[in-house]
CSV table of C-alpha atoms and ligand atoms in Angstrom, one decimal:
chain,number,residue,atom,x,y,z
A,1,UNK,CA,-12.9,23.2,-13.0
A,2,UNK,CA,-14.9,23.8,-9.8
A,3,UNK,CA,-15.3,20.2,-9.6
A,4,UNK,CA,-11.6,19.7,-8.5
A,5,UNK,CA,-11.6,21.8,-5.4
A,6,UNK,CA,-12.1,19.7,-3.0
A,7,UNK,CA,-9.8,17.1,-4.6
A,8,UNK,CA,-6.6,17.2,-2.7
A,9,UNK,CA,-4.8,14.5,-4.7
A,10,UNK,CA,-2.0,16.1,-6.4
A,11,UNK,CA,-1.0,12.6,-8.6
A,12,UNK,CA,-5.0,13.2,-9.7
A,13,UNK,CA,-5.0,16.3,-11.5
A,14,UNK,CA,-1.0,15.2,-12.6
A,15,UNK,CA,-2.6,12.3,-15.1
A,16,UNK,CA,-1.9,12.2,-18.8
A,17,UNK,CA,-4.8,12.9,-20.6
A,18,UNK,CA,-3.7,10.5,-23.8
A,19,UNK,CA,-4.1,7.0,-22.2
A,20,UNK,CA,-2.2,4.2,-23.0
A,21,UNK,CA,-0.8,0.6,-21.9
A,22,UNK,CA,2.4,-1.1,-21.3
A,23,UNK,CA,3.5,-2.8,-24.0
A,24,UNK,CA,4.9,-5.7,-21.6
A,25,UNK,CA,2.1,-5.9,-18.8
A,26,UNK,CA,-1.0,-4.6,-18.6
A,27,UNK,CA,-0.7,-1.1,-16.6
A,28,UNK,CA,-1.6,2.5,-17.9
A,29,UNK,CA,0.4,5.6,-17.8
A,30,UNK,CA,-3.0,6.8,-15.7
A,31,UNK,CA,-0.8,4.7,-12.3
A,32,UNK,CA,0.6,7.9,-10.9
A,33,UNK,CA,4.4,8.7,-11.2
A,34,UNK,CA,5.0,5.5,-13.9
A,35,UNK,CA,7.2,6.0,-16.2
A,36,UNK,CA,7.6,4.6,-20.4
A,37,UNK,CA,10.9,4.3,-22.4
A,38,UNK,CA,10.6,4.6,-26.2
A,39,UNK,CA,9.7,0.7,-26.9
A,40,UNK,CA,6.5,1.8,-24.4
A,41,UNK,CA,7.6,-0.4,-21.7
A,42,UNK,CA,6.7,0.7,-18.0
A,43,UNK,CA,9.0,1.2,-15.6
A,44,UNK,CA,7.5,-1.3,-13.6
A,45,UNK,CA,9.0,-3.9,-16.2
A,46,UNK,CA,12.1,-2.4,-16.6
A,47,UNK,CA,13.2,-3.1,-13.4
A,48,UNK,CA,11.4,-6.7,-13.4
A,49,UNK,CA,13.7,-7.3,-16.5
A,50,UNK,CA,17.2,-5.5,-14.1
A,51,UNK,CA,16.1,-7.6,-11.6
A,52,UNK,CA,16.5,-11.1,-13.6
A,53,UNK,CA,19.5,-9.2,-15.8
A,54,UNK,CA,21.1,-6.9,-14.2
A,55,UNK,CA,21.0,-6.8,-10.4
A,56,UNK,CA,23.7,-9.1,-8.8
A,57,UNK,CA,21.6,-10.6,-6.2
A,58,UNK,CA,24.7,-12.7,-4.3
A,59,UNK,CA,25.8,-9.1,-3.6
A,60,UNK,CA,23.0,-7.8,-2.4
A,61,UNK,CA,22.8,-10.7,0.0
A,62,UNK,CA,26.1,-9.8,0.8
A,63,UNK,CA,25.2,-6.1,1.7
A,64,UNK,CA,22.4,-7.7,4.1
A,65,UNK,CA,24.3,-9.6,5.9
A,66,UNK,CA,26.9,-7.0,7.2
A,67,UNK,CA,23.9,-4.9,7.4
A,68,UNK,CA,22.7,-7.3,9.8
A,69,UNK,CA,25.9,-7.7,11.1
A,70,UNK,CA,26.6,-4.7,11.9
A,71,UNK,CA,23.3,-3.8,13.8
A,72,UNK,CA,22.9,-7.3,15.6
A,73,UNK,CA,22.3,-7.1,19.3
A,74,UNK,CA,22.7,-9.7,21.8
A,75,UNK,CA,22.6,-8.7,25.0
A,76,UNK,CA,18.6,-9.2,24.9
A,77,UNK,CA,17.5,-6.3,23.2
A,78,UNK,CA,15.2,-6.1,20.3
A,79,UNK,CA,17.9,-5.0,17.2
A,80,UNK,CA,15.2,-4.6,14.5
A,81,UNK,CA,11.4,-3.8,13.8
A,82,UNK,CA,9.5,-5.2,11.3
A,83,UNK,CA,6.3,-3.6,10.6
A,84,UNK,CA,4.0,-6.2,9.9
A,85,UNK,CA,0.4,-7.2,9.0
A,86,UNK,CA,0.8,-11.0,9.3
A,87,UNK,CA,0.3,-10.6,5.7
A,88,UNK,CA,2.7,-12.3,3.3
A,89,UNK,CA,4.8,-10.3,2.7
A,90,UNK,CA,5.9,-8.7,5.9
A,91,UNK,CA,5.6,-12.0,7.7
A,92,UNK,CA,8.3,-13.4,5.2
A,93,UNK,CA,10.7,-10.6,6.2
A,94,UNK,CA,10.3,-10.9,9.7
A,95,UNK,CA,10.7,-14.5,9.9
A,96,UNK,CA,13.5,-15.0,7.2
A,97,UNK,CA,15.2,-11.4,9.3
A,98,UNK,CA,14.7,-13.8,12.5
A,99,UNK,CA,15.6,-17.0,11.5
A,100,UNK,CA,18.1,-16.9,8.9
A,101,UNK,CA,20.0,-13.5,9.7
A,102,UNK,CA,19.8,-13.9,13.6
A,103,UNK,CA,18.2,-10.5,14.4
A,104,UNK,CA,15.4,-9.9,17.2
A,105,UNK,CA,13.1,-8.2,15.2
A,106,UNK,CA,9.7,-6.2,17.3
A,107,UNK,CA,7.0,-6.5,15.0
A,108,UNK,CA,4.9,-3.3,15.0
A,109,UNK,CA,1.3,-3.1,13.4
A,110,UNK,CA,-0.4,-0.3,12.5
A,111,UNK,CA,-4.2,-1.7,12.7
A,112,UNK,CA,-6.9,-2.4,10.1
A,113,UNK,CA,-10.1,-0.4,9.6
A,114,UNK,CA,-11.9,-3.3,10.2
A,115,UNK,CA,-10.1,-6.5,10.7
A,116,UNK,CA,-11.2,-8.9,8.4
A,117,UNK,CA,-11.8,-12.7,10.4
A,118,UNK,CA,-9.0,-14.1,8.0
A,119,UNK,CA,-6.7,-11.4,8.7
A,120,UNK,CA,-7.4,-11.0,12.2
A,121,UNK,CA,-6.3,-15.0,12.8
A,122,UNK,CA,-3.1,-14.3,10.0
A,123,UNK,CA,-2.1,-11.9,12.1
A,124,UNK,CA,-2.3,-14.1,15.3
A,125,UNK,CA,-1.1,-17.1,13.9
A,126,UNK,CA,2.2,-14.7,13.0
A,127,UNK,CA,2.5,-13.8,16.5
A,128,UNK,CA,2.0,-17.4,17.8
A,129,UNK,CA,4.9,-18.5,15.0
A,130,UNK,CA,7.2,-16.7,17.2
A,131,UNK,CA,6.7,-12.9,16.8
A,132,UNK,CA,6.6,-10.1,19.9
A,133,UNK,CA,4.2,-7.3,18.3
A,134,UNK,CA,2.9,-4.0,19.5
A,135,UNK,CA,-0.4,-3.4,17.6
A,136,UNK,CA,-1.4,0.2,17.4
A,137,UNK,CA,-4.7,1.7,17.3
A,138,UNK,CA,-5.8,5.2,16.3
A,139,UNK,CA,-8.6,6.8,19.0
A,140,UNK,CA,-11.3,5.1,16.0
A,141,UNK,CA,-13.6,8.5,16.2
A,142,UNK,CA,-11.5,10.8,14.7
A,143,UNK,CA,-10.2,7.8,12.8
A,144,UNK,CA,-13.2,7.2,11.2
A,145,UNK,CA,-13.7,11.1,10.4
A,146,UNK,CA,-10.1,11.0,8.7
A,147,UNK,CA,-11.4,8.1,6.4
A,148,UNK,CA,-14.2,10.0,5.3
A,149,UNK,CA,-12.5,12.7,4.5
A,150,UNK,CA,-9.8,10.6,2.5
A,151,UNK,CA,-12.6,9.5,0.7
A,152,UNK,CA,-14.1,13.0,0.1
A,153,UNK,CA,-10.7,15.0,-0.3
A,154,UNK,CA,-8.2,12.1,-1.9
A,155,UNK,CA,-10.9,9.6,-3.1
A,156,UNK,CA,-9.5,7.0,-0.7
A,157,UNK,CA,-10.8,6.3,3.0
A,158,UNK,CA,-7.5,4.8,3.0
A,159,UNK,CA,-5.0,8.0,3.3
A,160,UNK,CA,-5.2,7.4,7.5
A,161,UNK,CA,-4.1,3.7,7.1
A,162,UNK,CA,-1.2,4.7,5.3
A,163,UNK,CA,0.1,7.5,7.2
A,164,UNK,CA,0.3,5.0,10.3
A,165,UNK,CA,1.5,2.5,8.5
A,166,UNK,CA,5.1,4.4,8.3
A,167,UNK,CA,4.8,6.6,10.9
A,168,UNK,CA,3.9,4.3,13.7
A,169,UNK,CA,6.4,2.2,13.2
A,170,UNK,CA,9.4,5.0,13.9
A,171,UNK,CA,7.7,6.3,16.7
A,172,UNK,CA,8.4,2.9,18.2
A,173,UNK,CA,12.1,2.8,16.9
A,174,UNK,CA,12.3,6.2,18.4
A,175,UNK,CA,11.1,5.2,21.9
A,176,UNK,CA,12.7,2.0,22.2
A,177,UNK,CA,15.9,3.0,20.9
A,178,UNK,CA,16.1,0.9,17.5
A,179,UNK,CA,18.2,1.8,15.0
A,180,UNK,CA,16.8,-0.3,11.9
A,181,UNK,CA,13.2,-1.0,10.1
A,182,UNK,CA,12.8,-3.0,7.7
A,183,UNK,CA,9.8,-2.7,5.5
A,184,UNK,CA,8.9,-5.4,2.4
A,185,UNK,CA,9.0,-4.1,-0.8
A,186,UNK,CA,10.1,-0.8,-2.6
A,187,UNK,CA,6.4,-0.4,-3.9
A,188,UNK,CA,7.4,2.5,-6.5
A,189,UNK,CA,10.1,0.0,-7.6
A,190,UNK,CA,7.7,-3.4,-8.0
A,191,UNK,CA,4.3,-2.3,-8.7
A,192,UNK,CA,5.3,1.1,-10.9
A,193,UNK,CA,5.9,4.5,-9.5
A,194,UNK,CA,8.8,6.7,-8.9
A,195,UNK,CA,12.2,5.4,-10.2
A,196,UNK,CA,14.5,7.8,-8.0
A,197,UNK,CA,15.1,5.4,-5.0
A,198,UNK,CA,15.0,1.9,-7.1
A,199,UNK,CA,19.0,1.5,-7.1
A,200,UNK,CA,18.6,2.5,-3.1
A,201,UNK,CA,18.3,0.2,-0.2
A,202,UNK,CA,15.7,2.8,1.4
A,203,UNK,CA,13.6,6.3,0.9
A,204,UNK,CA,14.9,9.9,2.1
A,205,UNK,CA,12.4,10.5,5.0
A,206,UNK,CA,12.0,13.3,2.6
A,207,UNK,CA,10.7,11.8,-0.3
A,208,UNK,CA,7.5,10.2,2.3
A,209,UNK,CA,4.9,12.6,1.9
A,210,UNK,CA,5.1,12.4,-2.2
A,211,UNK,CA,5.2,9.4,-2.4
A,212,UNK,CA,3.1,7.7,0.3
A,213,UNK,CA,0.6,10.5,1.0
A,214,UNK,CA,-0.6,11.6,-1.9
A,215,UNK,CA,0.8,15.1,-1.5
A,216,UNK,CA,-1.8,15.4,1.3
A,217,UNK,CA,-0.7,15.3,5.4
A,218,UNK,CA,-2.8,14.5,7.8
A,219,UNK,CA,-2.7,18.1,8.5
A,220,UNK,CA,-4.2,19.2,5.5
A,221,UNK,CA,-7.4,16.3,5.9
A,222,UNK,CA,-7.7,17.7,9.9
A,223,UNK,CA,-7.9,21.5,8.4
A,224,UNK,CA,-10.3,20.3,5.4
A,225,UNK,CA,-12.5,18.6,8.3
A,226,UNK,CA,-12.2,21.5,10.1
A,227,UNK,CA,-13.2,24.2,7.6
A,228,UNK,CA,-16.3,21.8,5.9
A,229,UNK,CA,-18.0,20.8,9.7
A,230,UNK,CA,-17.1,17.2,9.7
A,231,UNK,CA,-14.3,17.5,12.3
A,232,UNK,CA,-14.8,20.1,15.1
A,233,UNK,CA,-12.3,20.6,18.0
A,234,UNK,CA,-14.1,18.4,20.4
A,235,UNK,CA,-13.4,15.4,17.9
A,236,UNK,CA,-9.8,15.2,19.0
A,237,UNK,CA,-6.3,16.5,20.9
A,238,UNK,CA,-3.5,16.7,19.6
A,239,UNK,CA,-2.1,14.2,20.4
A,240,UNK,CA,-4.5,11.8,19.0
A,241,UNK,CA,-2.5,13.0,15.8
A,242,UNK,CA,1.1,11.8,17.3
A,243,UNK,CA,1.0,9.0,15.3
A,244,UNK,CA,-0.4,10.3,11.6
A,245,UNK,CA,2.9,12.2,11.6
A,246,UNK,CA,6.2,10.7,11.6
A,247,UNK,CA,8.6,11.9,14.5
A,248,UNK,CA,10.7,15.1,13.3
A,249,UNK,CA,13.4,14.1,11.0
A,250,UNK,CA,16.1,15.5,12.9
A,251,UNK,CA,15.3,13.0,15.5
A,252,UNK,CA,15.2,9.9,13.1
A,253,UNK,CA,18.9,11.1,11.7
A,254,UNK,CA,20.0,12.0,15.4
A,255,UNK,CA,19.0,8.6,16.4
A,256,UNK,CA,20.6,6.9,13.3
A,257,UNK,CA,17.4,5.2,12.4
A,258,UNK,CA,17.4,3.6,8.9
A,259,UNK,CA,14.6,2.5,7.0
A,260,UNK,CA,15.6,-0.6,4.8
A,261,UNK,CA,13.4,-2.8,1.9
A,262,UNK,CA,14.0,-6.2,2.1
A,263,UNK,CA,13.4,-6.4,-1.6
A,264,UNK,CA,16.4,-4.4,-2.5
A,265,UNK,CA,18.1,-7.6,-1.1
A,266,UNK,CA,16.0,-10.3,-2.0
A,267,UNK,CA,14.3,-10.5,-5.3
A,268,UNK,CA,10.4,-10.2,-4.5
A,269,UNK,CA,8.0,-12.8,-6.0
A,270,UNK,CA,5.3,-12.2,-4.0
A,271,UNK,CA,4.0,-15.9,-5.0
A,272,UNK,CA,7.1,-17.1,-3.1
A,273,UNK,CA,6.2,-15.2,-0.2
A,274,UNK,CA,3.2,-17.0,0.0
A,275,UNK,CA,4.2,-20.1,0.2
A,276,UNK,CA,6.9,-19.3,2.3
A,277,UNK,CA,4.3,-18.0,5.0
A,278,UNK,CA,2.2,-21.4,4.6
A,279,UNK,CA,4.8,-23.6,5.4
A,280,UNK,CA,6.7,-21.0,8.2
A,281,UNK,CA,3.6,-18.7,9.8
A,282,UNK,CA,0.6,-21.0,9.2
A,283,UNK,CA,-0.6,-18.3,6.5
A,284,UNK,CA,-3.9,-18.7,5.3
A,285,UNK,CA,-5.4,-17.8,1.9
A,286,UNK,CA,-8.6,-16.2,1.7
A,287,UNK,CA,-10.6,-19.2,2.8
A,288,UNK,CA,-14.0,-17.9,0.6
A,289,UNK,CA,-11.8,-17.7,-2.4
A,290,UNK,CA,-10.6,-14.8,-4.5
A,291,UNK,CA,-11.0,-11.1,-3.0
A,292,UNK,CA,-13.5,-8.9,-4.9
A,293,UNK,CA,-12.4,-7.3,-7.8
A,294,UNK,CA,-9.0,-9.3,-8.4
A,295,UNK,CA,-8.6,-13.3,-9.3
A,296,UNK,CA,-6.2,-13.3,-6.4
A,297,UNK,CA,-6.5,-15.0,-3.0
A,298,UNK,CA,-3.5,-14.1,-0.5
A,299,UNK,CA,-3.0,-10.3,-1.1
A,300,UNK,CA,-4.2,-7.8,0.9
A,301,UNK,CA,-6.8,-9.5,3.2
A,302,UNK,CA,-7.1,-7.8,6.7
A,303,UNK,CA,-8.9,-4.9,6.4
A,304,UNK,CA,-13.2,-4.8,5.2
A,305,UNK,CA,-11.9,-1.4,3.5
A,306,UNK,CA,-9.4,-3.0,1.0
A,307,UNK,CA,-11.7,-3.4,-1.7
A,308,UNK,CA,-13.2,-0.3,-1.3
A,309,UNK,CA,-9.7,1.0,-1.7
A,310,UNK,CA,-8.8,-0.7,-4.7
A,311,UNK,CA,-11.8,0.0,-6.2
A,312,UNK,CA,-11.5,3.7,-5.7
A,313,UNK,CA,-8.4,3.2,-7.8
A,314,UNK,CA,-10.2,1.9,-10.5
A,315,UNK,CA,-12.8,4.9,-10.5
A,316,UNK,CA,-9.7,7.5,-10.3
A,317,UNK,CA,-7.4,5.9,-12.8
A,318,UNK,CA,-8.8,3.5,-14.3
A,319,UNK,CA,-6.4,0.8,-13.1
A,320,UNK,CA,-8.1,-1.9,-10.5
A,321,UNK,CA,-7.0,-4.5,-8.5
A,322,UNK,CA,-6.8,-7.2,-11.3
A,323,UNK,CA,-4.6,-4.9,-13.1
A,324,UNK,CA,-2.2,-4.4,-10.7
A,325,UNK,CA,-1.9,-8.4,-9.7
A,326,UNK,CA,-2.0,-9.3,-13.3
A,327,UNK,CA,0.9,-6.8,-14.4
A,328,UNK,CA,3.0,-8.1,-11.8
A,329,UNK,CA,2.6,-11.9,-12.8
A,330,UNK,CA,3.3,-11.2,-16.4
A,331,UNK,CA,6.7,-9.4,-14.7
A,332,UNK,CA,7.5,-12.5,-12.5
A,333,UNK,CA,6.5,-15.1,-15.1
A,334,UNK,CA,3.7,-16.5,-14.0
A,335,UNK,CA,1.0,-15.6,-16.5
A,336,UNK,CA,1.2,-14.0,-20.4
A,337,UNK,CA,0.0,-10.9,-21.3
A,338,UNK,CA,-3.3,-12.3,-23.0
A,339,UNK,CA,-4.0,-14.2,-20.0
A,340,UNK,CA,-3.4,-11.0,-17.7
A,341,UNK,CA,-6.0,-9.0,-20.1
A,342,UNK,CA,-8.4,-11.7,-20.0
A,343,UNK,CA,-8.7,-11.8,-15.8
A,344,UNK,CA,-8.0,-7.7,-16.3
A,345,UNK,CA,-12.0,-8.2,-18.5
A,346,UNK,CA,-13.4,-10.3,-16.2
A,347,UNK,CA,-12.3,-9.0,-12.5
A,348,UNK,CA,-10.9,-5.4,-13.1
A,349,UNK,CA,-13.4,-3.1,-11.5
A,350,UNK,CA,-15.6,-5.2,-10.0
A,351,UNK,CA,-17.5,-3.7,-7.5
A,352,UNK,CA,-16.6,-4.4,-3.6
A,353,UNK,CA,-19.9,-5.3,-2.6
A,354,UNK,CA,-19.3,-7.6,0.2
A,355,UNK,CA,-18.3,-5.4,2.6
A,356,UNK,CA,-19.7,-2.0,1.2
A,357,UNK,CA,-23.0,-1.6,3.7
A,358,UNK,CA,-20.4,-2.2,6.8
A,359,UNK,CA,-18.1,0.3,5.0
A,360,UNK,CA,-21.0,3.2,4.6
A,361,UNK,CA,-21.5,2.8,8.1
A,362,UNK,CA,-18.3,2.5,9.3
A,363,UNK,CA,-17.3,6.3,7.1
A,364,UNK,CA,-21.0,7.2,8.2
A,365,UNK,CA,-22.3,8.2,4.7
A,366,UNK,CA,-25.2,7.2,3.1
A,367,UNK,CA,-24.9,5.6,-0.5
A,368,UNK,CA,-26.5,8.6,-2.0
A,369,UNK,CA,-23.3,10.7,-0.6
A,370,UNK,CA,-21.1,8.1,-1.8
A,371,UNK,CA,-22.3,7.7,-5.2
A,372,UNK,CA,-22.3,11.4,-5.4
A,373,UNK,CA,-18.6,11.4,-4.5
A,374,UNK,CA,-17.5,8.5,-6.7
A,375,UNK,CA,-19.7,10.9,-9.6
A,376,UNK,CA,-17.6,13.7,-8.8
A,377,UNK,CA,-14.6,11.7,-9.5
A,378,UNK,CA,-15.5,10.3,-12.8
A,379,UNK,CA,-16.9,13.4,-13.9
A,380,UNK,CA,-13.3,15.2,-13.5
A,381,UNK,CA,-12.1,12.1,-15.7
A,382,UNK,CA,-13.2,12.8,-19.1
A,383,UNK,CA,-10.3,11.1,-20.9
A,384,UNK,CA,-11.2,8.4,-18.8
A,385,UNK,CA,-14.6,7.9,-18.3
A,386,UNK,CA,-17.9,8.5,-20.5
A,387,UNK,CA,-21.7,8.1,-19.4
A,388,UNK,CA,-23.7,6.1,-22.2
A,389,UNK,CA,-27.7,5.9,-22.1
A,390,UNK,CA,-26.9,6.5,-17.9
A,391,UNK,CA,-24.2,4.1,-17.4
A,392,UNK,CA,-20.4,5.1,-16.7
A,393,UNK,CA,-17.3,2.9,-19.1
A,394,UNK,CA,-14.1,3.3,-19.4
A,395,UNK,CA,-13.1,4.9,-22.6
A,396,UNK,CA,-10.0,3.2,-22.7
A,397,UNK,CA,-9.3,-0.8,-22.0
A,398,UNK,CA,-6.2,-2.6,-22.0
A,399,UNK,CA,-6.2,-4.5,-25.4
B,1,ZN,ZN1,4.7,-2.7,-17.7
């Protein structure tokens, strides 16, 4: 189909074309690389149920401390870095890392499109609760131009964000010497994804580029640009790209550097996390409520792009940002099933519309263009999508 070929998304054309839900939670088999045993249960509530069942979390706690122990500095060097938002979650590991395991951790950030004002003072309310950081930015022109072609290539203006997000953070262990990072959570673990690393403390530096880029580099969205006139030479050097990429593996192994998840050592509730932050960093909820397209008010709140980019999710696999919160508070106990449909009706696919004029102008399309792109993307989802009397549905809804 001619429609595809400018869809770089590998996980997009990979979707099963017979939809269905989790018999447990609320996810579909659309959420790329989830998994179903024969009862239809996700994989993403398997390992909620190992977690309560299986996993022997006193020796996991064990492992962490040697871990820790075994990496500790203190002759005054920084033995740890923590990339973190001031979010929740990352500011829980870096001040539980800190303050109950003795390290020194150097917060890294990897910045926001646009910082939100509520992430913006999270994030400096982290650092003032005790934090050294270095924030990074990306030269914004061609950082701009690689969100628009996210959005174009990937359907998600978000594909820039991300490759930072990891990579930036082991430059800086490269540079300053630093031989462990600790990220939150195993994501493919929690939220539903790829199974092959849930029984391991970290991810092969291999296994990045599946699982956190889509299948597409940074390279392949600088050559797309390239070849379709919305990047030309003058837009950047090379090493504007330095940090899209992570540092050669052979480096990284030379150097020793590990990459950890705190949650293979801590179950992660990331309700707990919340309130952890609200009595320890001064973490703030969304003060105007719940975000756009979710009933949730402390998740992912830094960035003017996130709801674009959950949204986007929504068009592409039919699976929003309700879903996803919902699914895991069924899996941590917090809400039934029926309850997580009912806010999946009401919320799921709600349309970012708070921040969407700021966003147009910040990927510098018009809304004709973007409309046209979010078209394209429904109209390669037949088993997902179907226009009645001019007006896109999902075909299939969690029930
Ligand atoms: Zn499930």
């Amino acid at each position: 189909m001619d429609k595809l070929e400018n869809i770089l998304d590998k996980q997009f054309e990979n979707r099963p074309k017979d939809v269905f839900f989790c018999k447990n939670c609320v996810l579909s088999n659309q959420r790329p690389r989830l998994t179903f045993n024969e009862d239809g249960v996700c994989s993403a509530c398997q390992f909620a149920y190992e977690k309560k069942n299986v996993i022997d979390w006193n020796e996991r706690e064990k492992l962490l401390q040697e871990l820790c122990d075994t990496y500790r500095k203190d002759n005054g060097e920084y033995d740890i870095i923590v990339p973190a938002s001031g979010g929740k979650d990352s500011a829980f590991v870096a001040h539980k890392l800190k303050h109950e395991y003795g390290m020194h951790p150097l917060t890294v950030t990897w910045s926001p499109f646009m910082y939100t004002d509520i992430g913006w003072q999270n994030f400096q309310d982290f650092i003032k609760s005790g934090f050294s950081n270095i924030l990074g930015t990306p030269n914004g022109h061609l950082h701009r131009k690689l969100a628009r072609i996210g959005l174009e290539t990937v359907g998600d203006p978000f594909l820039p964000f991300i490759y930072g997000q990891m990579s930036f953070a082991f430059h800086i262990a490269t540079k300053f010497d630093i031989k462990l990072i600790f990220f939150g959570e195993n994501g493919e673990a929690e939220y539903g994804g790829s199974t092959k690393n849930n029984y391991r403390p970290f991810m092969p530096i291999e296994d990045w580029a599946d699982l956190y880029f889509k299948g597409a580099t940074v390279d392949d969205l600088v050559n797309w640009g390239l070849a379709n006139n919305i990047l030309t030479s003058d837009d950047f050097t090379e090493s504007d790209l330095i940090f899209y990429r992570p540092p050669p593996i052979d480096e990284i192994k030379g150097k020793g550097i590990q990459m950890h998840w705190f949650s293979y050592y801590q179950k992660w509730v990331p309700q707990e996390n919340y309130y952890y932050c609200a009595e320890h960093t001064n973490f703030q909820a969304n003060p105007e409520g719940r975000s756009e397209g979710t009933y949730s008010k402390y998740a992912s709140l830094d960035d003017r792009l996130d709801g674009l980019h959950y949204w986007l999710g929504f068009i592409k696999f039919g699976i929003g940002r309700a879903t996803s919160d919902a699914a895991h508070e069924i899996r941590d106990g917090h809400i039934t099933r029926e309850e997580a449909i009912a806010l999946v009706k009401r919320y799921d696919g709600e349309f970012p519309a708070k921040h969407f004029k700021e966003s147009l102008e910040y990927l510098d399309i018009d809304e004709e263009k973007f409309w046209d792109i979010i078209e394209k993307y429904r109209v390669a989802s037949p088993h997902l999508w179907e226009k009645i009397d001019g007006e896109w549905r999902l075909k299939h809804k969690v029930a």
